[in-house]
XYZ file of C-alpha atoms in Angstrom:
661
model
C 143.121 40.679 -59.311
C 145.680 43.230 -58.114
C 146.458 46.851 -57.293
C 149.204 48.392 -59.500
C 151.170 51.185 -57.721
C 152.921 53.404 -59.798
C 156.569 54.293 -58.653
C 158.739 57.210 -59.143
C 161.039 56.373 -61.999
C 162.922 59.619 -61.588
C 164.055 59.268 -57.839
C 167.690 58.545 -57.353
C 167.166 57.359 -53.726
C 164.509 54.710 -54.890
C 166.734 51.615 -55.074
C 167.407 52.052 -51.321
C 164.189 50.578 -50.829
C 164.780 47.431 -52.872
C 168.257 46.915 -54.106
C 170.739 47.354 -51.290
C 169.434 45.129 -48.835
C 169.126 41.380 -48.448
C 165.462 39.691 -48.294
C 166.662 37.899 -45.120
C 166.053 40.855 -42.340
C 163.733 41.312 -39.428
C 160.317 42.659 -40.321
C 160.739 45.587 -38.193
C 163.784 46.875 -40.171
C 163.651 48.717 -43.318
C 165.257 51.649 -45.059
C 162.306 53.878 -44.970
C 163.309 56.268 -42.119
C 166.601 56.753 -44.157
C 164.772 57.305 -47.300
C 162.681 59.816 -45.633
C 165.571 61.588 -44.309
C 167.301 61.906 -47.516
C 164.269 63.035 -49.537
C 163.629 65.812 -46.776
C 167.290 66.946 -46.970
C 167.092 67.086 -50.749
C 163.769 69.267 -50.674
C 165.084 71.807 -48.013
C 168.968 71.722 -49.435
C 169.613 71.297 -45.788
C 173.013 72.059 -44.280
C 172.749 69.040 -41.803
C 173.940 66.779 -44.462
C 177.461 68.083 -44.046
C 177.218 67.952 -40.200
C 176.287 64.306 -40.909
C 178.860 63.436 -43.428
C 180.465 60.841 -41.219
C 177.040 58.895 -41.443
C 175.996 59.422 -44.982
C 179.027 60.494 -47.278
C 180.573 57.638 -48.936
C 183.813 59.245 -49.427
C 184.143 60.589 -45.885
C 183.189 57.208 -44.272
C 185.678 55.371 -46.465
C 185.844 51.834 -46.732
C 183.868 49.847 -44.382
C 183.007 46.156 -43.685
C 179.431 45.242 -44.065
C 177.302 44.051 -41.390
C 177.175 40.074 -41.786
C 174.423 37.964 -40.486
C 174.120 34.089 -40.855
C 171.055 32.439 -42.170
C 170.317 28.802 -42.821
C 170.208 27.712 -46.512
C 167.534 25.211 -47.646
C 170.298 22.330 -47.434
C 171.221 23.227 -43.810
C 174.339 24.797 -44.550
C 175.127 28.211 -43.275
C 175.020 31.565 -45.625
C 176.841 34.708 -44.720
C 174.370 38.030 -46.017
C 175.411 41.379 -45.703
C 174.181 44.802 -45.085
C 176.484 47.610 -46.310
C 177.170 50.739 -44.458
C 174.295 53.435 -44.908
C 176.541 55.758 -46.757
C 177.491 53.078 -49.167
C 173.779 52.015 -49.709
C 173.102 55.734 -50.687
C 176.050 55.913 -52.888
C 175.046 52.604 -54.611
C 171.478 53.880 -54.905
C 172.452 56.867 -56.711
C 174.914 54.920 -58.916
C 172.163 52.521 -60.189
C 169.983 55.499 -60.955
C 172.514 57.401 -62.880
C 173.626 54.267 -64.851
C 170.379 52.348 -65.310
C 170.506 52.530 -69.003
C 174.323 51.256 -69.132
C 173.166 48.443 -66.687
C 170.429 47.457 -68.836
C 172.527 47.311 -72.042
C 175.328 45.358 -70.500
C 172.843 42.825 -69.155
C 171.305 42.295 -72.719
C 174.503 40.579 -74.256
C 173.590 36.794 -73.301
C 171.079 34.762 -75.017
C 171.234 32.244 -72.206
C 170.291 34.171 -69.149
C 166.703 33.714 -67.863
C 166.953 36.115 -65.035
C 168.350 39.747 -65.679
C 167.333 43.361 -65.693
C 165.299 44.489 -69.065
C 163.917 47.899 -68.043
C 163.263 50.155 -65.093
C 160.348 49.555 -62.949
C 157.322 51.912 -63.539
C 154.815 50.165 -61.611
C 154.128 47.045 -59.708
C 151.459 44.658 -58.243
C 151.452 45.033 -54.351
C 148.814 42.561 -53.814
C 147.379 39.982 -56.021
C 145.360 36.801 -56.121
C 145.048 34.796 -52.862
C 147.382 37.070 -51.046
C 145.171 39.668 -51.373
C 142.202 37.829 -50.270
C 144.107 36.263 -47.333
C 145.308 39.435 -45.719
C 143.480 42.753 -46.752
C 139.828 43.414 -46.011
C 138.659 45.071 -49.158
C 136.445 44.676 -51.893
C 137.562 41.948 -53.777
C 136.256 43.294 -57.194
C 139.535 45.232 -57.776
C 140.100 46.308 -61.387
C 143.611 45.172 -62.160
C 143.910 48.296 -64.775
C 143.418 50.614 -61.755
C 146.643 52.269 -61.009
C 146.995 53.872 -57.690
C 149.414 57.081 -57.476
C 152.694 56.539 -55.590
C 152.656 57.621 -51.897
C 155.218 58.633 -49.580
C 154.838 55.707 -47.395
C 156.126 52.155 -48.316
C 153.266 51.244 -50.473
C 154.920 53.320 -53.384
C 158.084 51.401 -53.670
C 158.630 48.523 -56.106
C 160.026 45.425 -54.987
C 163.117 46.116 -57.496
C 164.484 48.970 -59.289
C 164.692 47.212 -62.616
C 162.059 44.785 -64.075
C 163.407 41.331 -64.878
C 163.010 38.843 -67.944
C 161.290 35.676 -67.560
C 161.703 34.068 -64.171
C 162.254 35.971 -60.859
C 162.205 32.768 -59.039
C 163.631 29.496 -59.978
C 160.655 27.359 -59.245
C 158.710 29.372 -61.818
C 161.194 28.135 -64.456
C 160.581 24.572 -63.397
C 156.603 25.146 -63.860
C 156.832 26.675 -67.062
C 155.601 25.644 -70.450
C 159.117 26.654 -71.787
C 160.672 24.071 -69.433
C 158.029 21.252 -70.408
C 158.955 22.002 -74.312
C 162.643 21.341 -73.508
C 161.759 17.973 -72.454
C 159.809 17.360 -75.840
C 162.672 18.629 -78.032
C 165.728 17.188 -76.050
C 166.818 13.981 -74.792
C 169.270 14.897 -72.071
C 169.649 17.689 -69.474
C 172.783 18.701 -67.794
C 173.374 20.840 -64.759
C 176.068 22.563 -62.949
C 176.901 25.660 -61.154
C 179.659 27.941 -60.240
C 181.304 26.939 -57.037
C 181.141 29.890 -54.466
C 180.551 32.325 -57.026
C 179.965 35.729 -55.135
C 182.657 34.989 -52.868
C 184.974 34.158 -55.780
C 184.188 36.868 -57.907
C 187.209 39.361 -58.607
C 185.899 42.926 -58.651
C 188.483 44.140 -61.315
C 187.105 41.540 -63.565
C 183.915 43.880 -64.174
C 186.203 45.671 -66.550
C 187.155 42.545 -68.263
C 183.549 41.764 -68.992
C 182.704 45.515 -70.306
C 185.846 46.086 -72.265
C 187.714 42.789 -72.707
C 190.524 41.414 -70.465
C 193.293 42.551 -72.602
C 192.034 46.047 -73.450
C 190.741 46.769 -69.975
C 194.273 45.929 -68.452
C 196.162 48.183 -70.901
C 193.496 51.251 -70.551
C 192.483 51.966 -67.048
C 190.290 55.022 -66.571
C 189.333 55.965 -63.006
C 186.127 57.898 -64.176
C 184.694 54.862 -66.352
C 181.503 53.177 -65.440
C 183.146 49.614 -64.770
C 186.087 51.450 -62.497
C 183.480 53.351 -60.297
C 181.511 50.257 -59.809
C 184.431 48.040 -58.951
C 185.643 50.887 -56.332
C 182.195 51.154 -54.954
C 181.714 47.175 -54.835
C 185.377 47.158 -52.876
C 184.600 49.927 -50.722
C 181.531 48.598 -49.258
C 183.187 45.404 -48.429
C 186.365 46.995 -46.471
C 188.575 47.243 -49.800
C 188.466 43.683 -50.563
C 188.687 42.909 -54.316
C 188.402 39.238 -54.142
C 184.597 38.434 -53.449
C 181.555 40.616 -53.447
C 178.831 40.663 -50.610
C 176.079 38.232 -50.757
C 172.421 39.379 -50.215
C 171.650 42.705 -52.055
C 170.334 42.817 -55.818
C 173.046 44.973 -56.750
C 175.460 41.949 -56.279
C 173.681 39.799 -58.330
C 173.708 42.490 -61.071
C 177.364 43.076 -60.721
C 177.678 39.169 -61.244
C 175.262 39.075 -64.184
C 177.246 41.603 -66.048
C 180.482 39.306 -65.756
C 178.590 36.202 -66.589
C 176.478 37.739 -69.486
C 180.168 38.126 -71.237
C 181.091 34.530 -70.239
C 177.804 33.197 -71.891
C 178.325 35.407 -74.973
C 181.988 34.082 -75.267
C 180.911 30.623 -74.903
C 178.091 30.815 -77.483
C 180.568 32.468 -79.957
C 183.043 29.775 -79.477
C 180.251 26.995 -79.884
C 179.328 28.573 -83.220
C 182.779 28.269 -84.427
C 182.453 24.581 -83.508
C 179.219 24.245 -85.700
C 176.804 24.063 -82.596
C 173.939 26.261 -82.842
C 172.051 27.605 -79.900
C 168.118 26.467 -79.957
C 169.227 24.004 -82.651
C 171.884 21.622 -81.320
C 171.347 22.438 -77.748
C 169.947 25.088 -75.496
C 171.566 26.773 -72.341
C 169.559 28.387 -69.668
C 171.484 30.297 -66.910
C 169.565 31.437 -63.650
C 171.860 33.582 -61.601
C 174.988 31.003 -61.416
C 172.912 27.754 -61.949
C 173.306 26.464 -65.647
C 171.178 24.115 -67.444
C 171.921 22.497 -70.755
C 169.654 20.435 -73.266
C 170.708 18.379 -75.930
C 170.146 15.305 -77.852
C 173.826 14.391 -77.292
C 175.511 13.891 -73.956
C 178.756 14.422 -75.815
C 177.282 17.857 -76.726
C 176.476 18.501 -73.133
C 179.929 17.668 -71.821
C 181.635 19.704 -74.644
C 179.534 22.744 -73.525
C 180.496 22.247 -69.968
C 184.002 22.272 -71.032
C 183.887 25.423 -72.930
C 182.190 26.977 -69.891
C 184.809 25.758 -67.715
C 187.415 27.357 -69.807
C 185.602 30.604 -70.078
C 185.023 30.723 -66.362
C 188.593 30.481 -65.429
C 189.540 33.443 -67.463
C 187.424 35.469 -64.985
C 189.144 33.478 -61.946
C 185.835 31.428 -61.342
C 185.115 27.563 -61.516
C 182.603 25.188 -61.759
C 181.328 23.028 -58.944
C 182.139 19.496 -60.144
C 180.532 17.634 -57.356
C 177.144 19.049 -58.518
C 177.383 18.339 -62.168
C 174.713 15.917 -63.464
C 173.487 14.698 -66.849
C 170.000 12.901 -66.868
C 167.655 11.753 -69.354
C 164.009 12.855 -69.659
C 161.893 12.872 -68.128
C 163.413 15.817 -66.535
C 161.904 15.277 -63.113
C 163.987 14.849 -59.974
C 163.380 13.230 -56.471
C 162.635 16.772 -55.289
C 160.109 17.409 -58.042
C 158.332 14.072 -57.419
C 158.199 14.818 -53.565
C 156.449 18.037 -54.205
C 153.828 16.551 -56.561
C 152.979 13.724 -54.095
C 152.727 16.015 -51.110
C 150.548 18.474 -52.775
C 148.305 15.605 -54.052
C 148.341 14.233 -50.607
C 147.280 17.337 -48.767
C 144.607 18.251 -51.595
C 143.211 14.906 -51.455
C 142.735 15.117 -47.662
C 141.229 18.543 -47.712
C 138.942 17.457 -50.482
C 137.332 14.946 -47.965
C 136.441 17.696 -45.577
C 134.103 19.355 -48.113
C 130.506 18.820 -47.392
C 127.252 20.216 -49.159
C 126.024 23.547 -47.869
C 122.536 22.624 -46.336
C 121.354 26.301 -46.405
C 123.421 27.304 -43.352
C 126.461 28.229 -44.960
C 128.669 25.565 -43.509
C 130.594 23.663 -46.167
C 133.244 21.954 -43.954
C 133.011 18.816 -42.217
C 133.857 18.342 -38.443
C 137.417 16.761 -37.798
C 136.355 14.873 -34.580
C 139.965 14.218 -33.584
C 142.189 17.186 -35.185
C 145.408 15.354 -33.548
C 144.766 12.091 -35.403
C 144.251 13.648 -38.423
C 147.114 15.710 -38.325
C 149.185 12.692 -37.272
C 148.000 11.138 -40.460
C 149.332 14.017 -42.491
C 152.588 14.190 -40.724
C 152.970 10.480 -41.513
C 152.424 11.147 -45.267
C 155.152 13.731 -45.107
C 157.924 11.593 -43.234
C 157.213 8.661 -45.706
C 157.559 11.236 -48.466
C 160.854 12.361 -47.142
C 162.071 8.805 -46.971
C 160.815 7.506 -50.119
C 162.271 10.198 -52.329
C 165.465 11.058 -50.150
C 164.633 14.531 -49.744
C 164.067 17.009 -46.760
C 161.117 18.667 -45.552
C 162.536 21.745 -47.126
C 161.580 20.305 -50.395
C 158.006 21.130 -50.187
C 157.600 23.380 -46.890
C 156.717 26.321 -49.422
C 153.844 24.382 -50.995
C 152.633 23.313 -47.778
C 152.683 26.635 -46.160
C 151.048 27.941 -49.283
C 148.136 25.317 -49.305
C 147.479 25.824 -45.477
C 147.420 29.429 -45.850
C 144.909 29.465 -48.578
C 142.882 27.030 -46.857
C 142.590 28.631 -43.581
C 141.898 32.012 -45.368
C 138.763 30.312 -47.283
C 137.715 28.756 -43.758
C 137.811 32.387 -42.304
C 135.325 33.458 -44.958
C 133.181 30.709 -44.750
C 133.113 31.064 -40.829
C 132.166 34.594 -41.286
C 129.276 33.899 -43.436
C 128.096 30.947 -41.308
C 127.955 32.981 -38.293
C 125.654 35.703 -39.903
C 123.386 32.695 -41.100
C 123.298 30.923 -37.871
C 123.099 33.789 -35.075
C 121.428 31.391 -32.635
C 123.864 29.157 -30.545
C 126.455 29.122 -33.201
C 129.187 28.652 -30.846
C 127.489 25.691 -29.159
C 126.587 24.022 -32.227
C 128.988 24.960 -34.783
C 132.171 26.378 -33.582
C 133.965 23.267 -32.893
C 133.984 22.382 -36.514
C 135.985 25.389 -37.015
C 138.158 25.413 -34.137
C 139.007 21.847 -34.693
C 140.185 22.547 -38.351
C 142.325 25.326 -37.170
C 144.108 23.256 -34.410
C 144.533 20.477 -37.150
C 146.176 23.103 -39.277
C 148.556 24.385 -36.486
C 149.521 20.796 -35.555
C 150.677 20.326 -39.085
C 152.411 23.434 -39.896
C 154.356 23.785 -36.626
C 155.597 20.426 -37.416
C 156.933 21.389 -40.859
C 158.301 24.674 -39.324
C 160.254 22.784 -36.688
C 161.896 20.695 -39.513
C 162.804 23.694 -41.638
C 163.335 26.761 -39.424
C 164.613 29.410 -41.870
C 164.144 33.030 -42.505
C 161.737 32.331 -45.478
C 159.488 29.804 -43.511
C 159.198 32.208 -40.451
C 157.682 34.815 -43.076
C 155.042 32.106 -44.086
C 154.548 30.961 -40.815
C 153.753 34.599 -39.912
C 151.127 34.979 -42.579
C 149.478 31.776 -41.002
C 149.389 33.167 -37.577
C 147.834 36.380 -38.734
C 144.958 34.525 -40.021
C 144.622 32.353 -36.998
C 144.680 35.562 -34.861
C 141.811 36.789 -36.968
C 139.895 33.739 -36.155
C 140.780 33.716 -32.675
C 139.234 37.010 -32.038
C 136.095 35.927 -33.703
C 135.625 32.787 -31.606
C 133.987 32.280 -28.110
C 136.268 32.319 -24.921
C 136.171 28.565 -24.923
C 137.638 28.847 -28.382
C 140.078 31.394 -27.727
C 141.347 29.406 -24.736
C 141.961 26.209 -26.788
C 143.676 28.221 -29.676
C 145.801 30.210 -27.011
C 146.855 26.958 -25.399
C 147.760 25.256 -28.590
C 149.738 28.191 -30.137
C 151.778 28.625 -26.604
C 152.437 24.745 -26.456
C 153.764 24.496 -30.091
C 155.818 27.741 -29.725
C 157.694 26.241 -26.808
C 158.446 23.211 -28.542
C 159.789 25.295 -31.389
C 161.993 27.341 -28.716
C 163.369 24.328 -27.345
C 163.994 22.809 -30.644
C 165.907 26.087 -31.779
C 168.146 26.283 -28.547
C 168.910 22.422 -28.839
C 170.000 22.854 -32.426
C 171.823 25.895 -31.940
C 169.854 28.239 -34.633
C 170.653 31.948 -34.687
C 168.002 34.355 -33.810
C 167.626 35.335 -37.455
C 165.615 32.093 -38.261
C 163.408 32.956 -35.616
C 163.176 36.765 -35.139
C 160.034 37.073 -37.427
C 158.122 34.339 -35.888
C 159.102 35.865 -32.308
C 158.114 39.366 -33.439
C 154.784 37.987 -34.831
C 153.935 35.844 -31.597
C 154.514 38.933 -29.568
C 152.422 41.291 -31.601
C 149.309 38.915 -31.836
C 149.259 36.897 -28.839
C 152.001 38.523 -26.340
C 149.714 40.936 -24.825
C 147.474 38.203 -23.432
C 148.350 37.276 -19.776
C 146.626 33.964 -19.879
C 148.731 32.703 -22.654
C 151.985 33.763 -20.943
C 153.643 33.681 -24.362
C 155.330 36.962 -23.501
C 157.339 35.364 -20.786
C 158.279 32.532 -22.979
C 159.485 34.954 -25.565
C 161.429 37.098 -22.986
C 163.379 33.691 -21.686
C 164.102 32.628 -25.137
C 165.191 35.734 -26.788
C 166.609 37.924 -23.931
C 168.485 35.306 -22.123
C 170.984 34.540 -24.961
C 171.873 38.216 -25.499
C 175.547 37.886 -24.166
C 177.337 39.798 -27.175
C 176.314 42.702 -29.017
C 174.466 42.118 -32.269
C 172.538 44.782 -34.130
C 169.376 42.587 -35.241
C 169.336 40.813 -32.024
C 169.449 44.063 -30.121
C 166.881 46.107 -32.036
C 164.408 43.048 -31.899
C 164.996 42.602 -28.097
C 164.227 46.139 -27.507
C 161.277 46.317 -30.034
C 159.677 42.975 -28.298
C 160.505 43.521 -24.797
C 160.856 47.154 -24.064
C 159.333 49.283 -26.749
C 155.607 49.579 -25.267
C 156.322 48.823 -21.584
C 159.746 50.171 -20.417
C 161.943 47.236 -19.067
C 164.889 48.937 -17.445
C 166.956 45.692 -17.221
C 166.549 44.942 -21.003
C 167.443 48.422 -21.857
C 170.608 48.563 -19.672
C 171.803 45.150 -20.512
C 171.660 46.087 -24.276
C 173.199 49.500 -23.921
C 176.134 47.893 -21.818
C 176.645 45.346 -24.528
C 176.694 48.258 -27.276
C 179.004 50.326 -25.286
C 181.267 47.193 -24.760
C 181.191 46.735 -28.618
C 181.971 50.441 -29.163
C 185.079 50.392 -26.780
C 186.413 47.080 -28.220
C 189.448 46.863 -30.455
C 187.093 45.698 -33.320
C 184.938 48.914 -33.197
C 186.429 50.214 -36.435
C 185.903 46.716 -38.417
C 182.171 46.731 -37.086
C 181.557 50.352 -38.134
C 178.331 49.314 -40.172
C 176.781 47.363 -37.236
C 177.476 50.225 -34.759
C 176.219 53.016 -36.995
C 173.016 51.182 -37.750
C 172.186 50.703 -33.857
C 173.530 54.460 -33.123
C 170.835 55.918 -35.306
C 168.067 53.664 -33.767
C 169.131 53.984 -30.155
C 169.060 57.881 -30.465
C 165.300 57.471 -31.583
C 164.294 54.824 -29.033
C 161.774 56.477 -26.609
C 163.248 55.004 -23.242
C 166.785 56.306 -23.533
C 167.752 59.534 -21.665
C 169.339 62.345 -23.959
C 172.649 62.204 -21.618
C 172.798 58.794 -22.507
C 172.508 59.175 -26.224
C 175.035 61.897 -26.183
C 177.352 59.977 -24.160
C 177.072 57.120 -26.800
C 177.767 59.484 -29.832
C 181.077 60.666 -27.960
C 182.101 57.018 -27.488
C 181.448 56.262 -31.240
C 183.439 59.083 -32.332
C 186.512 58.323 -30.077
C 186.316 54.636 -30.974
C 185.021 54.248 -34.331
C 186.076 57.493 -35.913
C 189.073 58.099 -33.731
C 188.124 61.615 -33.242
C 187.448 63.708 -29.909
C 184.219 65.775 -29.932
C 182.699 68.092 -27.107
C 179.639 67.478 -25.373
C 178.107 70.614 -27.000
C 178.768 69.010 -30.578
C 177.471 65.756 -29.433
C 174.218 67.525 -28.182
C 173.837 69.192 -31.880
C 174.331 65.690 -33.706
C 171.750 64.373 -31.135
C 169.191 67.061 -31.985
C 169.977 66.530 -35.765
C 169.403 62.646 -35.671
C 166.358 62.944 -33.481
C 164.799 65.135 -35.874
C 163.982 62.400 -38.231
C 160.953 60.597 -37.446
C 162.753 57.312 -37.322
C 165.642 55.740 -39.118
C 165.651 51.739 -39.616
C 163.273 50.888 -36.703
C 159.969 52.778 -36.333
C 159.622 52.921 -32.485
C 156.766 55.613 -32.376
C 153.721 53.556 -34.181
C 152.472 50.193 -34.060
C 153.655 47.984 -36.898
C 150.972 46.948 -39.708
C 152.237 43.115 -39.831
C 149.822 42.492 -42.581
C 151.353 45.345 -44.773
C 154.755 44.152 -43.680
C 154.209 40.555 -44.892
C 152.595 41.512 -48.084
C 155.578 43.839 -49.056
C 157.759 40.793 -48.305
C 155.862 38.543 -50.464
C 156.738 40.977 -53.460
C 160.482 41.063 -52.512
C 160.958 37.006 -52.462
C 164.526 36.009 -52.438
C 165.867 35.012 -55.841
C 166.418 31.380 -54.872
């Protein structure tokens, strides 16, 4: 079951909502305000766009270093993700729209790719299956063929400008019938990937992929597609031609065009050697990960050598430390771990089912939730050691199982209360509160072992469900749940501080805690959040600053927080690196001008300071006042300070925008 949403195909700014930002951003951040401004300007043909050219005109802004944030990868390493300057985001959005057919053509060359654009999105499924049941109180008999009209709000935007072939996420490939059929046909499987693919891509090589290396070097046309794409990619990366930014979808498309040409070149040379694709071998490529299947190890090795030679032409290299060849069955320690833990958890939950005796209760009482959770935690620990994997291997599966089980419990709890109106809390509530406490104990253990942006979103989904249950409990039940949430949150904060995690891994968890439980004085979670999140703000950072303002001072003004963050921003504006940090300083300038608890004269002073240090221009107080009024006329930019955030809606939207790996 799903709700299908039509999207505006003929909207040159639509890619702003999906393809120009990384997945890993705070849930309060989006491009919706920027999009609304551009659409309003377009409709009015407003002259204000000239006044704000220093903000939104790519040519006027010039080369700009993207705002970089570090996040933890599944293996524990750090990955640097980038947000381009708003002006370059706008330019890229228009470029994608104007050249969509050419993009599709250039991404239709390879027979090896299993993730590439195949069309322009016309509609998308906003909610589907259990996600809809878990978070939205609507009639579940939704007709899948009902197509809602596009709206001006965020529900009208697809998760990508393009639709993609086959597999949008790698785990879907591993679970596919196609993958199983390859194991039937071929005895051996080889794997390799490209070493530091995106940071190694030479932007000029896009022309080599489109027109051939020799021809491209002899025939350079400034107005050609490849030259304009190259120029835009380097401009948003501070004129760097070696390496492309990591995070936004357009970077993956840029890489895809190059890798498709490499695929085609390799297949052609293999054919000359008498090796036919889908007869003698099969190659599948997911972004920069390669999977080779054959009945001969020698064939796999030969194919890898051909790829290495082809990659070198484009100044790319394989990661030899990750090359493997395995014999069927094609299952890894990671795959075994996932299967085992899924079976263990499902088996335990099945033991909790009981026969409905007419009272609507189908769940057995867990008499000691902590003992039960310890049993599951030991299963997890044993699995990790036995298969030599990390908790990350199955954290996604675990969170999904617990989310669905809690969701089902909530539906059962609601119906059981109706059937047992007398003394329900006294007789039956402990069945449900103990179940939830057991779940909290396990999921917080898993999160503590795998603190990442993706898991913070999954944990936020579960916390929403727990908060719904909390609100329907008696005061005794509420106190038990609040205490458990507070105790576990403190443990997480201590772990994060000890291990030196950045706020990016926890920001969505903290926002959710604050929105759902932070207003309750008995829990005192808000004080814990302030101590954790605010005390570490010693240097200006855009995401940290907007999150601190949103959590600590949006609803109830805290002058100490505001003044401290403003002082950090002013110091960043005045530093010798202000020109290099143009993107980050610009994003915050737009948001702070709309922040409700800053005086007009403070906003105008920041505008003057921005012009002097970032743009090397002197402006009058009167012009600063005009600019402040124009920027203030937009309802919001990247953070909506004026209305309460619908966390359910944000999380459902994120679910459709899952990161590609």
